[in-house]
GROMACS .gro file of C-alpha atoms in nm:
model
  345
    1MET     CA    1  -0.002  -0.001  -0.002
    2SER     CA    2   0.140   0.341  -0.099
    3TYR     CA    3   0.182   0.577   0.190
    4HIS     CA    4   0.402   0.880   0.102
    5ILE     CA    5   0.253   1.232   0.093
    6LEU     CA    6   0.428   1.444  -0.173
    7HIS     CA    7   0.428   1.828  -0.143
    8LEU     CA    8   0.483   2.050  -0.447
    9LEU     CA    9   0.556   2.396  -0.310
   10SER     CA   10   0.825   2.544  -0.538
   11HIS     CA   11   0.694   2.755  -0.824
   12SER     CA   12   0.743   2.678  -1.196
   13LEU     CA   13   0.752   2.300  -1.172
   14LYS     CA   14   0.702   2.052  -1.451
   15VAL     CA   15   0.570   1.706  -1.366
   16ARG     CA   16   0.615   1.418  -1.606
   17ILE     CA   17   0.596   1.039  -1.584
   18LYS     CA   18   0.849   0.785  -1.717
   19LEU     CA   19   0.859   0.414  -1.632
   20ASP     CA   20   0.626   0.483  -1.336
   21GLN     CA   21   0.874   0.736  -1.196
   22LEU     CA   22   0.735   1.083  -1.135
   23HIS     CA   23   0.992   1.326  -1.269
   24ILE     CA   24   0.970   1.678  -1.121
   25THR     CA   25   1.172   1.955  -1.277
   26ASP     CA   26   1.221   2.298  -1.121
   27MET     CA   27   1.231   2.528  -1.423
   28ASP     CA   28   1.395   2.810  -1.224
   29SER     CA   29   1.689   2.612  -1.078
   30GLY     CA   30   1.700   2.331  -1.333
   31GLU     CA   31   1.696   2.074  -1.051
   32ASP     CA   32   1.539   1.742  -1.142
   33ARG     CA   33   1.400   1.484  -0.896
   34SER     CA   34   1.218   1.157  -0.940
   35VAL     CA   35   0.979   0.964  -0.711
   36PRO     CA   36   0.833   0.613  -0.761
   37LEU     CA   37   0.466   0.690  -0.818
   38ALA     CA   38   0.360   0.354  -0.670
   39ASP     CA   39   0.492   0.476  -0.330
   40VAL     CA   40   0.281   0.791  -0.334
   41ALA     CA   41  -0.068   0.809  -0.180
   42VAL     CA   42  -0.149   1.179  -0.210
   43ILE     CA   43   0.014   1.474  -0.388
   44VAL     CA   44  -0.049   1.823  -0.248
   45CYS     CA   45   0.026   2.102  -0.495
   46ALA     CA   46   0.034   2.465  -0.375
   47ALA     CA   47   0.279   2.599  -0.636
   48ARG     CA   48   0.204   2.855  -0.906
   49ASP     CA   49   0.267   2.768  -1.271
   50THR     CA   50   0.304   2.392  -1.205
   51GLU     CA   51   0.251   2.182  -1.521
   52PHE     CA   52   0.134   1.821  -1.517
   53SER     CA   53   0.155   1.609  -1.830
   54ALA     CA   54  -0.160   1.424  -1.934
   55SER     CA   55   0.028   1.095  -1.899
   56SER     CA   56   0.124   1.174  -1.538
   57LEU     CA   57  -0.239   1.256  -1.452
   58ARG     CA   58  -0.358   0.940  -1.622
   59ARG     CA   59  -0.107   0.720  -1.431
   60MET     CA   60  -0.198   0.888  -1.101
   61ALA     CA   61  -0.563   0.791  -1.163
   62GLU     CA   62  -0.467   0.435  -1.250
   63LEU     CA   63  -0.268   0.395  -0.928
   64ASN     CA   64  -0.534   0.573  -0.715
   65VAL     CA   65  -0.301   0.861  -0.632
   66LEU     CA   66  -0.508   1.165  -0.537
   67LEU     CA   67  -0.393   1.513  -0.637
   68LEU     CA   68  -0.504   1.803  -0.414
   69ILE     CA   69  -0.466   2.148  -0.570
   70CYS     CA   70  -0.438   2.451  -0.340
   71ASN     CA   71  -0.450   2.822  -0.419
   72GLU     CA   72  -0.189   3.081  -0.317
   73LYS     CA   73  -0.341   3.100   0.032
   74PHE     CA   74  -0.292   2.724   0.071
   75GLU     CA   75  -0.667   2.666   0.062
   76PRO     CA   76  -0.774   2.338  -0.114
   77CYS     CA   77  -0.973   2.426  -0.424
   78ALA     CA   78  -0.961   2.118  -0.653
   79LEU     CA   79  -0.916   1.742  -0.626
   80THR     CA   80  -0.856   1.476  -0.885
   81LEU     CA   81  -1.039   1.150  -0.821
   82PRO     CA   82  -1.010   0.832  -1.031
   83TYR     CA   83  -1.316   0.770  -1.246
   84TYR     CA   84  -1.537   0.515  -1.073
   85ARG     CA   85  -1.440   0.154  -1.146
   86ALA     CA   86  -1.657  -0.121  -1.001
   87THR     CA   87  -1.412  -0.354  -0.823
   88ASN     CA   88  -1.695  -0.531  -0.643
   89THR     CA   89  -2.031  -0.527  -0.812
   90GLU     CA   90  -2.194  -0.693  -0.510
   91LEU     CA   91  -2.078  -0.401  -0.296
   92LEU     CA   92  -2.227  -0.163  -0.548
   93ARG     CA   93  -2.565  -0.335  -0.526
   94ARG     CA   94  -2.552  -0.330  -0.149
   95GLN     CA   95  -2.471   0.041  -0.143
   96ILE     CA   96  -2.774   0.117  -0.361
   97GLU     CA   97  -2.998  -0.098  -0.138
   98TRP     CA   98  -2.889   0.032   0.207
   99THR     CA   99  -3.188   0.034   0.440
  100PRO     CA  100  -3.267   0.323   0.676
  101GLU     CA  101  -3.221   0.088   0.974
  102TRP     CA  102  -2.874  -0.022   0.861
  103LYS     CA  103  -2.763   0.336   0.787
  104THR     CA  104  -2.883   0.452   1.128
  105ALA     CA  105  -2.697   0.165   1.304
  106MET     CA  106  -2.374   0.245   1.118
  107TRP     CA  107  -2.413   0.621   1.174
  108ARG     CA  108  -2.460   0.554   1.545
  109GLN     CA  109  -2.124   0.373   1.556
  110ILE     CA  110  -1.955   0.657   1.367
  111ILE     CA  111  -2.089   0.932   1.590
  112THR     CA  112  -2.016   0.738   1.909
  113ALA     CA  113  -1.650   0.707   1.799
  114LYS     CA  114  -1.636   1.074   1.703
  115VAL     CA  115  -1.759   1.187   2.043
  116CYS     CA  116  -1.518   0.949   2.219
  117ASN     CA  117  -1.228   1.096   2.018
  118GLN     CA  118  -1.348   1.448   2.105
  119ALA     CA  119  -1.351   1.350   2.472
  120ALA     CA  120  -0.992   1.227   2.439
  121ASN     CA  121  -0.891   1.573   2.308
  122LEU     CA  122  -1.055   1.752   2.601
  123ALA     CA  123  -0.892   1.506   2.841
  124HIS     CA  124  -0.551   1.610   2.715
  125LEU     CA  125  -0.647   1.974   2.771
  126LYS     CA  126  -0.751   1.885   3.128
  127ARG     CA  127  -1.096   2.011   3.046
  128ALA     CA  128  -1.435   1.862   3.142
  129TYR     CA  129  -1.463   1.557   2.917
  130SER     CA  130  -1.691   1.338   3.128
  131VAL     CA  131  -1.996   1.500   2.962
  132LEU     CA  132  -1.872   1.385   2.621
  133ASN     CA  133  -1.812   1.035   2.751
  134GLU     CA  134  -2.170   1.027   2.881
  135ILE     CA  135  -2.303   1.153   2.545
  136ALA     CA  136  -2.102   0.882   2.365
  137ARG     CA  137  -2.233   0.615   2.605
  138ARG     CA  138  -2.592   0.725   2.546
  139CYS     CA  139  -2.543   0.741   2.170
  140ALA     CA  140  -2.414   0.380   2.174
  141ASN     CA  141  -2.691   0.264   2.411
  142PRO     CA  142  -2.994   0.488   2.354
  143THR     CA  143  -3.266   0.518   2.611
  144PRO     CA  144  -3.622   0.568   2.481
  145VAL     CA  145  -3.738   0.926   2.536
  146GLY     CA  146  -4.104   0.998   2.595
  147ASP     CA  147  -4.309   0.970   2.910
  148ASP     CA  148  -4.046   0.751   3.075
  149VAL     CA  149  -3.957   0.927   3.403
  150ARG     CA  150  -3.622   0.757   3.443
  151SER     CA  151  -3.518   0.865   3.093
  152LEU     CA  152  -3.621   1.224   3.162
  153THR     CA  153  -3.432   1.228   3.492
  154LEU     CA  154  -3.117   1.091   3.333
  155ASN     CA  155  -3.132   1.339   3.050
  156GLN     CA  156  -3.185   1.633   3.283
  157SER     CA  157  -2.888   1.508   3.485
  158LEU     CA  158  -2.680   1.520   3.169
  159VAL     CA  159  -2.794   1.874   3.097
  160THR     CA  160  -2.741   2.011   3.446
  161SER     CA  161  -2.433   1.818   3.551
  162THR     CA  162  -2.193   2.084   3.420
  163PRO     CA  163  -2.209   2.461   3.355
  164THR     CA  164  -2.031   2.414   3.021
  165ILE     CA  165  -2.343   2.285   2.835
  166ASP     CA  166  -2.628   2.505   2.722
  167LYS     CA  167  -2.911   2.447   2.969
  168PRO     CA  168  -3.244   2.558   2.830
  169SER     CA  169  -3.536   2.515   3.067
  170LEU     CA  170  -3.713   2.197   2.965
  171ALA     CA  171  -4.038   2.333   3.102
  172THR     CA  172  -4.037   2.616   2.845
  173LEU     CA  173  -3.975   2.394   2.543
  174THR     CA  174  -4.250   2.255   2.326
  175ALA     CA  175  -4.302   1.878   2.336
  176SER     CA  176  -4.133   1.827   1.999
  177LYS     CA  177  -3.833   2.043   2.090
  178ARG     CA  178  -3.800   1.880   2.429
  179ALA     CA  179  -3.799   1.536   2.271
  180ALA     CA  180  -3.537   1.649   2.019
  181PHE     CA  181  -3.316   1.796   2.293
  182LEU     CA  182  -3.336   1.485   2.504
  183SER     CA  183  -3.312   1.243   2.209
  184ASP     CA  184  -3.036   0.988   2.189
  185THR     CA  185  -3.035   0.983   1.809
  186PRO     CA  186  -2.687   1.011   1.658
  187ASP     CA  187  -2.762   1.357   1.513
  188ALA     CA  188  -2.882   1.492   1.852
  189CYS     CA  189  -2.584   1.345   2.032
  190GLU     CA  190  -2.343   1.487   1.773
  191SER     CA  191  -2.499   1.832   1.810
  192ARG     CA  192  -2.483   1.830   2.192
  193ALA     CA  193  -2.125   1.708   2.186
  194ALA     CA  194  -2.018   1.970   1.931
  195ARG     CA  195  -2.152   2.260   2.143
  196HIS     CA  196  -1.962   2.140   2.447
  197TYR     CA  197  -1.645   2.042   2.256
  198TRP     CA  198  -1.592   2.363   2.065
  199LYS     CA  199  -1.689   2.582   2.357
  200HIS     CA  200  -1.384   2.441   2.539
  201LEU     CA  201  -1.139   2.374   2.255
  202LEU     CA  202  -1.172   2.665   2.008
  203PRO     CA  203  -1.103   2.954   2.248
  204ARG     CA  204  -0.785   2.785   2.361
  205LEU     CA  205  -0.666   2.729   2.001
  206SER     CA  206  -0.760   3.090   1.920
  207GLU     CA  207  -0.567   3.222   2.219
  208TRP     CA  208  -0.251   3.035   2.115
  209GLN     CA  209  -0.282   3.140   1.753
  210GLY     CA  210  -0.349   3.503   1.848
  211THR     CA  211  -0.695   3.529   1.688
  212ASP     CA  212  -1.029   3.614   1.842
  213GLU     CA  213  -1.244   3.317   1.737
  214LYS     CA  214  -1.503   3.182   1.977
  215HIS     CA  215  -1.710   2.963   1.750
  216ARG     CA  216  -1.646   2.689   1.493
  217VAL     CA  217  -1.738   2.851   1.161
  218PRO     CA  218  -1.648   2.635   0.859
  219GLY     CA  219  -1.560   2.811   0.538
  220THR     CA  220  -1.415   3.132   0.686
  221ARG     CA  221  -1.073   3.052   0.532
  222GLU     CA  222  -0.900   3.250   0.811
  223GLY     CA  223  -0.744   3.188   1.149
  224VAL     CA  224  -0.794   2.865   1.342
  225ASN     CA  225  -1.117   2.789   1.151
  226GLY     CA  226  -0.926   2.807   0.824
  227MET     CA  227  -0.650   2.582   0.958
  228LEU     CA  228  -0.907   2.328   1.069
  229ASP     CA  229  -1.076   2.337   0.730
  230TYR     CA  230  -0.744   2.268   0.559
  231GLY     CA  231  -0.669   1.974   0.785
  232TYR     CA  232  -1.012   1.830   0.731
  233ALA     CA  233  -0.963   1.861   0.354
  234ILE     CA  234  -0.649   1.644   0.386
  235LEU     CA  235  -0.844   1.378   0.578
  236ARG     CA  236  -1.125   1.392   0.324
  237THR     CA  237  -0.872   1.332   0.047
  238ALA     CA  238  -0.738   1.024   0.222
  239VAL     CA  239  -1.091   0.889   0.284
  240LEU     CA  240  -1.188   0.946  -0.077
  241ARG     CA  241  -0.882   0.758  -0.194
  242SER     CA  242  -0.969   0.458   0.024
  243LEU     CA  243  -1.337   0.461  -0.083
  244ALA     CA  244  -1.230   0.460  -0.448
  245VAL     CA  245  -0.989   0.171  -0.391
  246HIS     CA  246  -1.263  -0.039  -0.228
  247GLY     CA  247  -1.519   0.038  -0.500
  248PHE     CA  248  -1.766   0.264  -0.318
  249ILE     CA  249  -1.957   0.543  -0.490
  250ALA     CA  250  -1.861   0.838  -0.274
  251ALA     CA  251  -2.176   1.037  -0.369
  252ILE     CA  252  -2.407   0.782  -0.196
  253GLY     CA  253  -2.381   0.837   0.181
  254ILE     CA  254  -2.558   0.718   0.494
  255ALA     CA  255  -2.628   1.048   0.673
  256HIS     CA  256  -2.492   1.345   0.478
  257THR     CA  257  -2.723   1.470   0.203
  258ALA     CA  258  -2.595   1.408  -0.148
  259LYS     CA  259  -2.559   1.731  -0.346
  260ALA     CA  260  -2.427   1.805  -0.690
  261GLY     CA  261  -2.050   1.745  -0.688
  262SER     CA  262  -2.053   1.624  -0.326
  263PHE     CA  263  -1.890   1.318  -0.170
  264ALA     CA  264  -2.148   1.238   0.096
  265LEU     CA  265  -2.003   0.903   0.197
  266ALA     CA  266  -1.657   1.054   0.248
  267ASP     CA  267  -1.811   1.320   0.472
  268ASP     CA  268  -1.988   1.039   0.666
  269VAL     CA  269  -1.682   0.821   0.711
  270MET     CA  270  -1.440   1.098   0.806
  271GLU     CA  271  -1.645   1.225   1.102
  272PRO     CA  272  -1.465   1.024   1.374
  273LEU     CA  273  -1.127   1.113   1.217
  274ARG     CA  274  -1.172   1.491   1.256
  275PRO     CA  275  -1.044   1.494   1.619
  276TRP     CA  276  -0.711   1.362   1.491
  277ILE     CA  277  -0.668   1.694   1.304
  278ASP     CA  278  -0.793   1.885   1.612
  279ARG     CA  279  -0.523   1.719   1.826
  280GLU     CA  280  -0.254   1.785   1.571
  281LEU     CA  281  -0.352   2.156   1.549
  282ARG     CA  282  -0.358   2.181   1.930
  283GLN     CA  283  -0.003   2.048   1.951
  284PHE     CA  284   0.102   2.270   1.661
  285VAL     CA  285  -0.016   2.608   1.793
  286GLN     CA  286   0.018   2.563   2.170
  287GLY     CA  287   0.367   2.711   2.157
  288GLY     CA  288   0.246   3.031   1.992
  289LYS     CA  289   0.129   3.175   1.660
  290ARG     CA  290   0.233   2.967   1.355
  291PRO     CA  291   0.203   3.036   0.981
  292MET     CA  292  -0.042   2.864   0.751
  293GLN     CA  293   0.228   2.736   0.516
  294GLU     CA  294   0.394   2.549   0.805
  295TRP     CA  295   0.058   2.407   0.912
  296MET     CA  296   0.006   2.284   0.558
  297ARG     CA  297   0.309   2.055   0.592
  298GLN     CA  298   0.226   1.955   0.949
  299SER     CA  299  -0.139   1.868   0.891
  300VAL     CA  300  -0.048   1.623   0.612
  301SER     CA  301   0.198   1.450   0.846
  302VAL     CA  302  -0.098   1.334   1.061
  303LEU     CA  303  -0.159   1.063   0.797
  304GLN     CA  304   0.187   0.923   0.882
  305LEU     CA  305   0.116   0.886   1.257
  306GLU     CA  306   0.129   0.534   1.392
  307VAL     CA  307  -0.203   0.446   1.554
  308PRO     CA  308  -0.320   0.135   1.745
  309ILE     CA  309  -0.565  -0.078   1.552
  310ASN     CA  310  -0.630  -0.455   1.543
  311GLY     CA  311  -0.376  -0.512   1.821
  312SER     CA  312  -0.093  -0.358   1.621
  313ARG     CA  313   0.031  -0.010   1.515
  314VAL     CA  314  -0.006   0.113   1.158
  315ARG     CA  315   0.008   0.452   0.986
  316LEU     CA  316  -0.318   0.646   1.006
  317LEU     CA  317  -0.339   0.642   0.626
  318ASN     CA  318  -0.340   0.261   0.632
  319ALA     CA  319  -0.571   0.254   0.936
  320ILE     CA  320  -0.821   0.449   0.724
  321ASP     CA  321  -0.805   0.167   0.469
  322LEU     CA  322  -0.877  -0.087   0.744
  323TYR     CA  323  -1.167   0.131   0.864
  324VAL     CA  324  -1.315   0.155   0.515
  325GLN     CA  325  -1.265  -0.223   0.464
  326SER     CA  326  -1.465  -0.290   0.783
  327PHE     CA  327  -1.737  -0.060   0.650
  328ALA     CA  328  -1.738  -0.262   0.328
  329ASP     CA  329  -1.763  -0.588   0.522
  330ALA     CA  330  -2.062  -0.454   0.711
  331ALA     CA  331  -2.224  -0.337   0.387
  332LEU     CA  332  -2.176  -0.677   0.220
  333SER     CA  333  -2.312  -0.866   0.520
  334ARG     CA  334  -2.610  -0.623   0.559
  335MET     CA  335  -2.533  -0.626   0.930
  336SER     CA  336  -2.409  -0.351   1.160
  337LEU     CA  337  -2.072  -0.517   1.218
  338PRO     CA  338  -1.823  -0.333   1.446
  339LEU     CA  339  -1.624  -0.074   1.254
  340LYS     CA  340  -1.247  -0.056   1.296
  341ILE     CA  341  -1.225   0.316   1.359
  342PRO     CA  342  -0.886   0.471   1.460
  343MET     CA  343  -0.932   0.592   1.816
  344LEU     CA  344  -0.728   0.863   1.993
  345PRO     CA  345  -0.530   0.729   2.292
   0.00000   0.00000   0.00000
């Protein structure tokens, strides 16, 4: 399995392919380098005037090497993805026939893992993370919400156990809003966890980076929010690569809504991986303000981290492949088999 992440940052580069070697020529200095394309997983290009030959792009697609194009501000703006090739027609039929019950069961696993990983991040910050652990527990083992007194008591305990969670008065909410607030559905659990998580994490990141951000606002392209968006784009690229290798159609998801040009399944699968970027950014900026160009290199290196999975340690990039393979196994069996999701220590 290829695992190298190749950065193209110098301007005026020419990229060609010869005997499966990627030849990169710096037109300003005349320097020429070559890299075995079979060893490359992702290429990140943030260089002006870089030229790719058609044959190099074709071979990248054949070897499932993804090319991420960034603008002059190091913001991802384009992605090459191999044209869909059905490597497993049975998996394709299963994906088209996914039932709502199966999708909900898989989404519950994904969100439970995401909240657990968020809790691990707050634990390292010595912040209140027990609330997130409780949300994850209830997401994994939902309690029916309705007229059940025990359920209502437990939910109110969760809401009032800490001053860091928004605490609306349940008596003032309509029945439908009260049920939604107390619900143990994956979406409700994810929403409650996000409010608590970012309320604690983002101000600290903002303080270290010297910005004044208090809320997670995707798409701002500036400050800590912009750095997070870039890191998530790297993760999304790795997930897309793995989905393509296993024969999934990335546009057909289980929870995210498919839109024109979207990769709903990649957005679904990457949810529990986001805290890996959050942790990397925390470690990156805690010493003081750092430039975006430096973060660009550092965020990609998260894919090279060794993580525990299946009783051994593998690179996160390969762990994502194992995770997607477990998702494929569950899809083929039509059962909510346990997913092998990389978990933060």
